[in-house]
Amino acid sequence: MRYLENNENICTGFIKISENVLIEIAENAVNEIEGITIPDKKYNISIEIKGGVAEVTVPVIIEYGFRTAQCTELVQSSIKKSIQDMTGVAVSKVNVLVKRLSEKKYGEC
């Protein structure tokens, strides 16, 4: 986050970022990871904001053969970094719910 020095011109006002935007950022972060997908729309990503800090819960499907612990950690770090870098909103937690394994493939996250 960038802080302005006293001698810089600043605009007054506020910025609001929709939870839907945060959800889209989280979805894109997950979609960039090989071996991980988000289930259909009945399992949605949820964002809870308390005191300006976000907590994200994301359901995922992991391809069979991928290392679950490694993949879920990658999901957590990718979502947290993406949201914080793109919006400046702090992320306290990323909860990953592994809903199922998909068809048998082998690889690494």
A tleap script that builds the chain and sets N, CA, C and O, in Angstrom:
source leaprc.protein.ff14SB
mol = sequence {
  NMET ARG TYR LEU GLU ASN ASN GLU ASN ILE
  CYS THR GLY PHE ILE LYS ILE SER GLU ASN
  VAL LEU ILE GLU ILE ALA GLU ASN ALA VAL
  ASN GLU ILE GLU GLY ILE THR ILE PRO ASP
  LYS LYS TYR ASN ILE SER ILE GLU ILE LYS
  GLY GLY VAL ALA GLU VAL THR VAL PRO VAL
  ILE ILE GLU TYR GLY PHE ARG THR ALA GLN
  CYS THR GLU LEU VAL GLN SER SER ILE LYS
  LYS SER ILE GLN ASP MET THR GLY VAL ALA
  VAL SER LYS VAL ASN VAL LEU VAL LYS ARG
  LEU SER GLU LYS LYS TYR GLY GLU CCYS
}
set mol.1.N position { 0.843 -1.167 0.000 }
set mol.1.CA position { 0.000 0.000 0.000 }
set mol.1.C position { 0.891 1.234 0.000 }
set mol.1.O position { 1.883 1.283 0.727 }
set mol.2.N position { 0.550 2.213 -0.797 }
set mol.2.CA position { 1.333 3.424 -0.927 }
set mol.2.C position { 0.729 4.519 -0.069 }
set mol.2.O position { -0.485 4.726 -0.072 }
set mol.3.N position { 1.569 5.208 0.656 }
set mol.3.CA position { 1.123 6.332 1.472 }
set mol.3.C position { 1.606 7.617 0.825 }
set mol.3.O position { 2.743 7.689 0.359 }
set mol.4.N position { 0.759 8.624 0.791 }
set mol.4.CA position { 1.122 9.905 0.189 }
set mol.4.C position { 1.842 10.780 1.191 }
set mol.4.O position { 1.499 10.806 2.374 }
set mol.5.N position { 2.843 11.495 0.708 }
set mol.5.CA position { 3.533 12.440 1.578 }
set mol.5.C position { 2.693 13.703 1.687 }
set mol.5.O position { 1.805 13.930 0.865 }
set mol.6.N position { 2.965 14.518 2.684 }
set mol.6.CA position { 2.180 15.724 2.945 }
set mol.6.C position { 2.172 16.716 1.785 }
set mol.6.O position { 1.193 17.440 1.605 }
set mol.7.N position { 3.249 16.762 0.994 }
set mol.7.CA position { 3.328 17.759 -0.075 }
set mol.7.C position { 2.670 17.307 -1.377 }
set mol.7.O position { 2.670 18.060 -2.351 }
set mol.8.N position { 2.118 16.118 -1.417 }
set mol.8.CA position { 1.450 15.646 -2.619 }
set mol.8.C position { -0.015 16.063 -2.610 }
set mol.8.O position { -0.627 16.179 -1.548 }
set mol.9.N position { -0.577 16.289 -3.803 }
set mol.9.CA position { -1.996 16.588 -3.914 }
set mol.9.C position { -2.781 15.294 -3.761 }
set mol.9.O position { -2.422 14.262 -4.329 }
set mol.10.N position { -3.849 15.363 -2.992 }
set mol.10.CA position { -4.688 14.182 -2.844 }
set mol.10.C position { -6.145 14.563 -3.046 }
set mol.10.O position { -6.550 15.691 -2.765 }
set mol.11.N position { -6.917 13.622 -3.530 }
set mol.11.CA position { -8.357 13.803 -3.670 }
set mol.11.C position { -9.016 13.340 -2.376 }
set mol.11.O position { -8.545 12.413 -1.717 }
set mol.12.N position { -10.089 13.991 -2.036 }
set mol.12.CA position { -10.823 13.530 -0.872 }
set mol.12.C position { -11.976 12.671 -1.352 }
set mol.12.O position { -12.489 12.869 -2.454 }
set mol.13.N position { -12.374 11.739 -0.544 }
set mol.13.CA position { -13.455 10.840 -0.908 }
set mol.13.C position { -13.133 9.444 -0.434 }
set mol.13.O position { -12.250 9.243 0.400 }
set mol.14.N position { -13.846 8.497 -0.967 }
set mol.14.CA position { -13.628 7.112 -0.557 }
set mol.14.C position { -13.702 6.196 -1.759 }
set mol.14.O position { -14.195 6.564 -2.825 }
set mol.15.N position { -13.198 4.999 -1.554 }
set mol.15.CA position { -13.245 3.966 -2.582 }
set mol.15.C position { -13.981 2.780 -1.984 }
set mol.15.O position { -13.673 2.347 -0.873 }
set mol.16.N position { -14.947 2.260 -2.714 }
set mol.16.CA position { -15.652 1.056 -2.297 }
set mol.16.C position { -15.396 -0.021 -3.332 }
set mol.16.O position { -15.512 0.212 -4.535 }
set mol.17.N position { -15.050 -1.194 -2.853 }
set mol.17.CA position { -14.829 -2.322 -3.753 }
set mol.17.C position { -15.880 -3.368 -3.419 }
set mol.17.O position { -15.967 -3.826 -2.280 }
set mol.18.N position { -16.662 -3.739 -4.392 }
set mol.18.CA position { -17.730 -4.713 -4.222 }
set mol.18.C position { -17.167 -6.084 -3.846 }
set mol.18.O position { -16.087 -6.468 -4.295 }
set mol.19.N position { -17.910 -6.811 -3.021 }
set mol.19.CA position { -17.526 -8.185 -2.714 }
set mol.19.C position { -17.471 -9.019 -3.989 }
set mol.19.O position { -16.668 -9.947 -4.088 }
set mol.20.N position { -18.316 -8.698 -4.961 }
set mol.20.CA position { -18.299 -9.428 -6.241 }
set mol.20.C position { -16.967 -9.278 -6.956 }
set mol.20.O position { -16.504 -10.212 -7.611 }
set mol.21.N position { -16.349 -8.110 -6.835 }
set mol.21.CA position { -15.032 -7.897 -7.448 }
set mol.21.C position { -13.994 -8.771 -6.755 }
set mol.21.O position { -13.155 -9.382 -7.417 }
set mol.22.N position { -14.045 -8.834 -5.425 }
set mol.22.CA position { -13.112 -9.687 -4.681 }
set mol.22.C position { -13.303 -11.159 -5.048 }
set mol.22.O position { -12.337 -11.913 -5.160 }
set mol.23.N position { -14.561 -11.553 -5.232 }
set mol.23.CA position { -14.857 -12.937 -5.629 }
set mol.23.C position { -14.287 -13.222 -7.020 }
set mol.23.O position { -13.711 -14.287 -7.247 }
set mol.24.N position { -14.441 -12.291 -7.938 }
set mol.24.CA position { -13.888 -12.479 -9.287 }
set mol.24.C position { -12.370 -12.599 -9.254 }
set mol.24.O position { -11.791 -13.416 -9.970 }
set mol.25.N position { -11.733 -11.791 -8.430 }
set mol.25.CA position { -10.275 -11.866 -8.298 }
set mol.25.C position { -9.878 -13.241 -7.756 }
set mol.25.O position { -8.929 -13.855 -8.246 }
set mol.26.N position { -10.603 -13.721 -6.748 }
set mol.26.CA position { -10.321 -15.038 -6.167 }
set mol.26.C position { -10.528 -16.140 -7.205 }
set mol.26.O position { -9.705 -17.050 -7.309 }
set mol.27.N position { -11.615 -16.069 -7.970 }
set mol.27.CA position { -11.878 -17.061 -9.016 }
set mol.27.C position { -10.745 -17.098 -10.038 }
set mol.27.O position { -10.275 -18.171 -10.419 }
set mol.28.N position { -10.314 -15.922 -10.476 }
set mol.28.CA position { -9.233 -15.858 -11.462 }
set mol.28.C position { -7.937 -16.428 -10.898 }
set mol.28.O position { -7.190 -17.099 -11.610 }
set mol.29.N position { -7.667 -16.162 -9.621 }
set mol.29.CA position { -6.462 -16.693 -8.985 }
set mol.29.C position { -6.491 -18.219 -8.968 }
set mol.29.O position { -5.476 -18.864 -9.230 }
set mol.30.N position { -7.652 -18.799 -8.659 }
set mol.30.CA position { -7.783 -20.257 -8.633 }
set mol.30.C position { -7.672 -20.827 -10.040 }
set mol.30.O position { -7.015 -21.848 -10.242 }
set mol.31.N position { -8.301 -20.187 -11.009 }
set mol.31.CA position { -8.298 -20.698 -12.380 }
set mol.31.C position { -6.907 -20.718 -13.013 }
set mol.31.O position { -6.688 -21.414 -14.004 }
set mol.32.N position { -5.974 -19.966 -12.450 }
set mol.32.CA position { -4.615 -19.941 -12.981 }
set mol.32.C position { -3.757 -21.095 -12.451 }
set mol.32.O position { -2.618 -21.266 -12.887 }
set mol.33.N position { -4.290 -21.880 -11.521 }
set mol.33.CA position { -3.521 -22.963 -10.906 }
set mol.33.C position { -3.866 -24.285 -11.587 }
set mol.33.O position { -5.031 -24.679 -11.640 }
set mol.34.N position { -2.863 -24.953 -12.097 }
set mol.34.CA position { -3.067 -26.242 -12.760 }
set mol.34.C position { -3.536 -27.286 -11.750 }
set mol.34.O position { -3.008 -27.371 -10.641 }
set mol.35.N position { -4.528 -28.073 -12.142 }
set mol.35.CA position { -5.006 -29.155 -11.302 }
set mol.35.C position { -6.112 -28.763 -10.338 }
set mol.35.O position { -6.596 -29.603 -9.579 }
set mol.36.N position { -6.520 -27.502 -10.357 }
set mol.36.CA position { -7.549 -27.004 -9.440 }
set mol.36.C position { -8.670 -26.358 -10.246 }
set mol.36.O position { -8.407 -25.588 -11.170 }
set mol.37.N position { -9.911 -26.666 -9.902 }
set mol.37.CA position { -11.062 -25.977 -10.485 }
set mol.37.C position { -12.049 -25.654 -9.379 }
set mol.37.O position { -11.992 -26.223 -8.289 }
set mol.38.N position { -12.948 -24.737 -9.674 }
set mol.38.CA position { -14.022 -24.377 -8.755 }
set mol.38.C position { -15.264 -25.134 -9.207 }
set mol.38.O position { -15.574 -25.147 -10.398 }
set mol.39.N position { -15.977 -25.762 -8.280 }
set mol.39.CA position { -17.188 -26.497 -8.667 }
set mol.39.C position { -18.240 -25.565 -9.263 }
set mol.39.O position { -18.080 -24.345 -9.255 }
set mol.40.N position { -19.307 -26.151 -9.774 }
set mol.40.CA position { -20.380 -25.354 -10.366 }
set mol.40.C position { -20.943 -24.360 -9.355 }
set mol.40.O position { -20.558 -24.364 -8.185 }
set mol.41.N position { -21.836 -23.531 -9.806 }
set mol.41.CA position { -22.305 -22.377 -9.037 }
set mol.41.C position { -23.021 -22.685 -7.724 }
set mol.41.O position { -23.235 -21.768 -6.931 }
set mol.42.N position { -23.403 -23.950 -7.460 }
set mol.42.CA position { -24.070 -24.196 -6.183 }
set mol.42.C position { -23.098 -24.101 -5.011 }
set mol.42.O position { -23.515 -23.946 -3.863 }
set mol.43.N position { -21.795 -24.195 -5.307 }
set mol.43.CA position { -20.771 -23.954 -4.292 }
set mol.43.C position { -20.073 -22.656 -4.649 }
set mol.43.O position { -19.219 -22.640 -5.536 }
set mol.44.N position { -20.407 -21.602 -4.000 }
set mol.44.CA position { -19.843 -20.307 -4.342 }
set mol.44.C position { -18.697 -19.918 -3.419 }
set mol.44.O position { -18.631 -20.345 -2.266 }
set mol.45.N position { -17.806 -19.107 -3.948 }
set mol.45.CA position { -16.792 -18.467 -3.122 }
set mol.45.C position { -17.513 -17.457 -2.248 }
set mol.45.O position { -18.398 -16.743 -2.718 }
set mol.46.N position { -17.140 -17.396 -0.983 }
set mol.46.CA position { -17.748 -16.389 -0.115 }
set mol.46.C position { -16.660 -15.508 0.484 }
set mol.46.O position { -15.543 -15.951 0.752 }
set mol.47.N position { -17.023 -14.253 0.684 }
set mol.47.CA position { -16.118 -13.268 1.263 }
set mol.47.C position { -16.839 -12.639 2.443 }
set mol.47.O position { -17.981 -12.196 2.321 }
set mol.48.N position { -16.172 -12.603 3.574 }
set mol.48.CA position { -16.719 -11.921 4.739 }
set mol.48.C position { -15.728 -10.827 5.116 }
set mol.48.O position { -14.542 -11.092 5.314 }
set mol.49.N position { -16.221 -9.602 5.214 }
set mol.49.CA position { -15.353 -8.474 5.535 }
set mol.49.C position { -15.712 -7.963 6.922 }
set mol.49.O position { -16.854 -7.594 7.197 }
set mol.50.N position { -14.704 -7.952 7.787 }
set mol.50.CA position { -14.870 -7.443 9.151 }
set mol.50.C position { -13.769 -6.422 9.411 }
set mol.50.O position { -12.582 -6.740 9.327 }
set mol.51.N position { -14.168 -5.206 9.724 }
set mol.51.CA position { -13.175 -4.176 10.023 }
set mol.51.C position { -12.222 -3.896 8.882 }
set mol.51.O position { -11.061 -3.562 9.118 }
set mol.52.N position { -12.687 -4.025 7.650 }
set mol.52.CA position { -11.854 -3.751 6.483 }
set mol.52.C position { -10.922 -4.892 6.092 }
set mol.52.O position { -10.102 -4.741 5.186 }
set mol.53.N position { -11.041 -6.034 6.769 }
set mol.53.CA position { -10.192 -7.192 6.477 }
set mol.53.C position { -11.075 -8.322 5.947 }
set mol.53.O position { -12.144 -8.587 6.498 }
set mol.54.N position { -10.636 -8.977 4.892 }
set mol.54.CA position { -11.435 -10.016 4.241 }
set mol.54.C position { -11.032 -11.414 4.703 }
set mol.54.O position { -9.861 -11.712 4.940 }
set mol.55.N position { -12.058 -12.255 4.819 }
set mol.55.CA position { -11.857 -13.687 5.022 }
set mol.55.C position { -12.554 -14.376 3.859 }
set mol.55.O position { -13.741 -14.152 3.622 }
set mol.56.N position { -11.822 -15.209 3.136 }
set mol.56.CA position { -12.316 -15.844 1.922 }
set mol.56.C position { -12.510 -17.338 2.171 }
set mol.56.O position { -11.667 -17.989 2.788 }
set mol.57.N position { -13.629 -17.873 1.686 }
set mol.57.CA position { -13.853 -19.314 1.698 }
set mol.57.C position { -14.103 -19.751 0.268 }
set mol.57.O position { -14.990 -19.232 -0.409 }
set mol.58.N position { -13.306 -20.716 -0.185 }
set mol.58.CA position { -13.389 -21.142 -1.584 }
set mol.58.C position { -13.469 -22.669 -1.667 }
set mol.58.O position { -12.623 -23.371 -1.114 }
set mol.59.N position { -14.496 -23.179 -2.366 }
set mol.59.CA position { -14.573 -24.613 -2.620 }
set mol.59.C position { -13.750 -24.951 -3.864 }
set mol.59.O position { -13.721 -24.178 -4.821 }
set mol.60.N position { -13.091 -26.095 -3.848 }
set mol.60.CA position { -12.287 -26.482 -5.013 }
set mol.60.C position { -12.446 -27.967 -5.306 }
set mol.60.O position { -12.842 -28.762 -4.454 }
set mol.61.N position { -12.122 -28.301 -6.539 }
set mol.61.CA position { -11.979 -29.690 -6.979 }
set mol.61.C position { -10.516 -29.848 -7.361 }
set mol.61.O position { -9.965 -29.029 -8.096 }
set mol.62.N position { -9.898 -30.894 -6.862 }
set mol.62.CA position { -8.495 -31.160 -7.177 }
set mol.62.C position { -8.432 -32.386 -8.076 }
set mol.62.O position { -9.084 -33.396 -7.813 }
set mol.63.N position { -7.641 -32.287 -9.136 }
set mol.63.CA position { -7.472 -33.431 -10.021 }
set mol.63.C position { -6.782 -34.550 -9.263 }
set mol.63.O position { -5.830 -34.318 -8.518 }
set mol.64.N position { -7.273 -35.764 -9.459 }
set mol.64.CA position { -6.699 -36.933 -8.800 }
set mol.64.C position { -5.220 -37.033 -9.147 }
set mol.64.O position { -4.832 -36.887 -10.306 }
set mol.65.N position { -4.406 -37.282 -8.136 }
set mol.65.CA position { -2.969 -37.415 -8.349 }
set mol.65.C position { -2.187 -36.178 -7.977 }
set mol.65.O position { -0.978 -36.260 -7.761 }
set mol.66.N position { -2.847 -35.024 -7.894 }
set mol.66.CA position { -2.173 -33.809 -7.448 }
set mol.66.C position { -2.083 -33.852 -5.928 }
set mol.66.O position { -2.953 -34.426 -5.274 }
set mol.67.N position { -1.069 -33.267 -5.376 }
set mol.67.CA position { -0.861 -33.264 -3.931 }
set mol.67.C position { -1.793 -32.252 -3.275 }
set mol.67.O position { -1.655 -31.043 -3.462 }
set mol.68.N position { -2.735 -32.767 -2.510 }
set mol.68.CA position { -3.791 -31.933 -1.933 }
set mol.68.C position { -3.243 -30.824 -1.053 }
set mol.68.O position { -3.636 -29.669 -1.213 }
set mol.69.N position { -2.353 -31.142 -0.137 }
set mol.69.CA position { -1.824 -30.124 0.782 }
set mol.69.C position { -1.086 -29.030 0.018 }
set mol.69.O position { -1.253 -27.845 0.305 }
set mol.70.N position { -0.280 -29.426 -0.940 }
set mol.70.CA position { 0.480 -28.458 -1.737 }
set mol.70.C position { -0.468 -27.580 -2.564 }
set mol.70.O position { -0.262 -26.370 -2.667 }
set mol.71.N position { -1.491 -28.180 -3.145 }
set mol.71.CA position { -2.445 -27.428 -3.968 }
set mol.71.C position { -3.252 -26.440 -3.137 }
set mol.71.O position { -3.454 -25.298 -3.549 }
set mol.72.N position { -3.715 -26.876 -1.969 }
set mol.72.CA position { -4.530 -25.976 -1.144 }
set mol.72.C position { -3.705 -24.810 -0.615 }
set mol.72.O position { -4.215 -23.695 -0.514 }
set mol.73.N position { -2.438 -25.045 -0.275 }
set mol.73.CA position { -1.572 -23.949 0.152 }
set mol.73.C position { -1.350 -22.963 -0.989 }
set mol.73.O position { -1.298 -21.754 -0.766 }
set mol.74.N position { -1.221 -23.470 -2.196 }
set mol.74.CA position { -1.044 -22.611 -3.366 }
set mol.74.C position { -2.301 -21.773 -3.615 }
set mol.74.O position { -2.202 -20.594 -3.955 }
set mol.75.N position { -3.471 -22.373 -3.448 }
set mol.75.CA position { -4.733 -21.636 -3.574 }
set mol.75.C position { -4.775 -20.510 -2.548 }
set mol.75.O position { -5.103 -19.373 -2.885 }
set mol.76.N position { -4.444 -20.823 -1.304 }
set mol.76.CA position { -4.471 -19.813 -0.247 }
set mol.76.C position { -3.551 -18.639 -0.560 }
set mol.76.O position { -3.966 -17.482 -0.488 }
set mol.77.N position { -2.307 -18.935 -0.906 }
set mol.77.CA position { -1.352 -17.848 -1.151 }
set mol.77.C position { -1.701 -17.056 -2.406 }
set mol.77.O position { -1.524 -15.838 -2.442 }
set mol.78.N position { -2.194 -17.739 -3.429 }
set mol.78.CA position { -2.540 -17.053 -4.675 }
set mol.78.C position { -3.718 -16.098 -4.493 }
set mol.78.O position { -3.686 -14.968 -4.981 }
set mol.79.N position { -4.752 -16.551 -3.793 }
set mol.79.CA position { -5.912 -15.685 -3.552 }
set mol.79.C position { -5.525 -14.498 -2.689 }
set mol.79.O position { -5.873 -13.359 -2.999 }
set mol.80.N position { -4.808 -14.761 -1.611 }
set mol.80.CA position { -4.414 -13.678 -0.699 }
set mol.80.C position { -3.582 -12.622 -1.430 }
set mol.80.O position { -3.844 -11.425 -1.316 }
set mol.81.N position { -2.579 -13.079 -2.179 }
set mol.81.CA position { -1.712 -12.148 -2.899 }
set mol.81.C position { -2.493 -11.364 -3.954 }
set mol.81.O position { -2.320 -10.152 -4.077 }
set mol.82.N position { -3.337 -12.037 -4.705 }
set mol.82.CA position { -4.086 -11.373 -5.771 }
set mol.82.C position { -5.008 -10.290 -5.222 }
set mol.82.O position { -5.025 -9.169 -5.731 }
set mol.83.N position { -5.772 -10.621 -4.186 }
set mol.83.CA position { -6.701 -9.633 -3.618 }
set mol.83.C position { -5.943 -8.466 -3.017 }
set mol.83.O position { -6.301 -7.310 -3.247 }
set mol.84.N position { -4.901 -8.751 -2.249 }
set mol.84.CA position { -4.155 -7.666 -1.612 }
set mol.84.C position { -3.436 -6.800 -2.637 }
set mol.84.O position { -3.433 -5.576 -2.507 }
set mol.85.N position { -2.826 -7.408 -3.656 }
set mol.85.CA position { -2.104 -6.639 -4.677 }
set mol.85.C position { -3.042 -5.796 -5.534 }
set mol.85.O position { -2.721 -4.655 -5.866 }
set mol.86.N position { -4.200 -6.350 -5.895 }
set mol.86.CA position { -5.083 -5.661 -6.833 }
set mol.86.C position { -5.997 -4.625 -6.173 }
set mol.86.O position { -6.429 -3.673 -6.824 }
set mol.87.N position { -6.291 -4.809 -4.876 }
set mol.87.CA position { -7.266 -3.916 -4.240 }
set mol.87.C position { -6.743 -3.203 -3.004 }
set mol.87.O position { -7.303 -2.182 -2.606 }
set mol.88.N position { -5.696 -3.710 -2.395 }
set mol.88.CA position { -5.209 -3.152 -1.145 }
set mol.88.C position { -5.995 -3.633 0.060 }
set mol.88.O position { -5.708 -3.229 1.187 }
set mol.89.N position { -6.984 -4.492 -0.160 }
set mol.89.CA position { -7.776 -5.051 0.941 }
set mol.89.C position { -6.961 -6.161 1.598 }
set mol.89.O position { -6.503 -7.079 0.919 }
set mol.90.N position { -6.779 -6.082 2.911 }
set mol.90.CA position { -6.045 -7.113 3.639 }
set mol.90.C position { -6.881 -8.386 3.707 }
set mol.90.O position { -8.103 -8.327 3.844 }
set mol.91.N position { -6.221 -9.531 3.613 }
set mol.91.CA position { -6.887 -10.832 3.705 }
set mol.91.C position { -6.321 -11.551 4.932 }
set mol.91.O position { -5.123 -11.827 5.005 }
set mol.92.N position { -7.192 -11.848 5.886 }
set mol.92.CA position { -6.740 -12.509 7.110 }
set mol.92.C position { -6.675 -14.019 6.959 }
set mol.92.O position { -5.790 -14.660 7.524 }
set mol.93.N position { -7.605 -14.595 6.201 }
set mol.93.CA position { -7.681 -16.044 6.037 }
set mol.93.C position { -8.209 -16.400 4.663 }
set mol.93.O position { -9.017 -15.675 4.083 }
set mol.94.N position { -7.741 -17.524 4.154 }
set mol.94.CA position { -8.342 -18.130 2.975 }
set mol.94.C position { -8.629 -19.581 3.350 }
set mol.94.O position { -7.716 -20.396 3.481 }
set mol.95.N position { -9.909 -19.885 3.521 }
set mol.95.CA position { -10.344 -21.239 3.851 }
set mol.95.C position { -10.601 -21.989 2.554 }
set mol.95.O position { -11.356 -21.520 1.703 }
set mol.96.N position { -9.981 -23.145 2.401 }
set mol.96.CA position { -10.142 -23.944 1.183 }
set mol.96.C position { -10.928 -25.206 1.542 }
set mol.96.O position { -10.525 -25.977 2.413 }
set mol.97.N position { -12.046 -25.402 0.860 }
set mol.97.CA position { -12.884 -26.579 1.061 }
set mol.97.C position { -12.717 -27.505 -0.131 }
set mol.97.O position { -13.182 -27.188 -1.226 }
set mol.98.N position { -12.059 -28.647 0.059 }
set mol.98.CA position { -11.883 -29.599 -1.035 }
set mol.98.C position { -13.161 -30.411 -1.125 }
set mol.98.O position { -13.447 -31.238 -0.259 }
set mol.99.N position { -13.936 -30.168 -2.188 }
set mol.99.CA position { -15.233 -30.820 -2.365 }
set mol.99.C position { -15.112 -32.233 -2.915 }
set mol.99.O position { -15.883 -33.120 -2.551 }
set mol.100.N position { -14.133 -32.435 -3.798 }
set mol.100.CA position { -13.936 -33.770 -4.350 }
set mol.100.C position { -12.677 -33.798 -5.197 }
set mol.100.O position { -12.049 -32.769 -5.447 }
set mol.101.N position { -12.322 -35.001 -5.632 }
set mol.101.CA position { -11.249 -35.195 -6.586 }
set mol.101.C position { -11.864 -35.442 -7.943 }
set mol.101.O position { -12.908 -36.088 -8.042 }
set mol.102.N position { -11.240 -34.944 -8.984 }
set mol.102.CA position { -11.760 -35.167 -10.329 }
set mol.102.C position { -11.065 -36.377 -10.950 }
set mol.102.O position { -10.337 -37.100 -10.270 }
set mol.103.N position { -11.291 -36.589 -12.234 }
set mol.103.CA position { -10.758 -37.765 -12.927 }
set mol.103.C position { -9.265 -37.922 -12.713 }
set mol.103.O position { -8.552 -36.965 -12.411 }
set mol.104.N position { -8.819 -39.137 -12.876 }
set mol.104.CA position { -7.439 -39.494 -12.578 }
set mol.104.C position { -6.460 -38.888 -13.585 }
set mol.104.O position { -6.498 -39.191 -14.778 }
set mol.105.N position { -5.592 -38.031 -13.072 }
set mol.105.CA position { -4.484 -37.450 -13.831 }
set mol.105.C position { -3.327 -37.357 -12.863 }
set mol.105.O position { -3.533 -37.445 -11.652 }
set mol.106.N position { -2.155 -37.188 -13.346 }
set mol.106.CA position { -1.002 -37.076 -12.464 }
set mol.106.C position { -0.256 -35.785 -12.760 }
set mol.106.O position { -0.072 -35.403 -13.916 }
set mol.107.N position { 0.162 -35.135 -11.709 }
set mol.107.CA position { 0.910 -33.903 -11.857 }
set mol.107.C position { 1.195 -33.297 -10.511 }
set mol.107.O position { 0.911 -33.890 -9.470 }
set mol.108.N position { 1.753 -32.120 -10.539 }
set mol.108.CA position { 2.043 -31.379 -9.310 }
set mol.108.C position { 1.526 -29.963 -9.463 }
set mol.108.O position { 1.514 -29.398 -10.557 }
set mol.109.N position { 1.100 -29.403 -8.344 }
set mol.109.CA position { 0.692 -28.000 -8.338 }
set mol.109.C position { 1.923 -27.143 -8.406 }
set mol.109.O position { 1.822 -25.916 -8.413 }
savepdb mol mol.pdb
quit
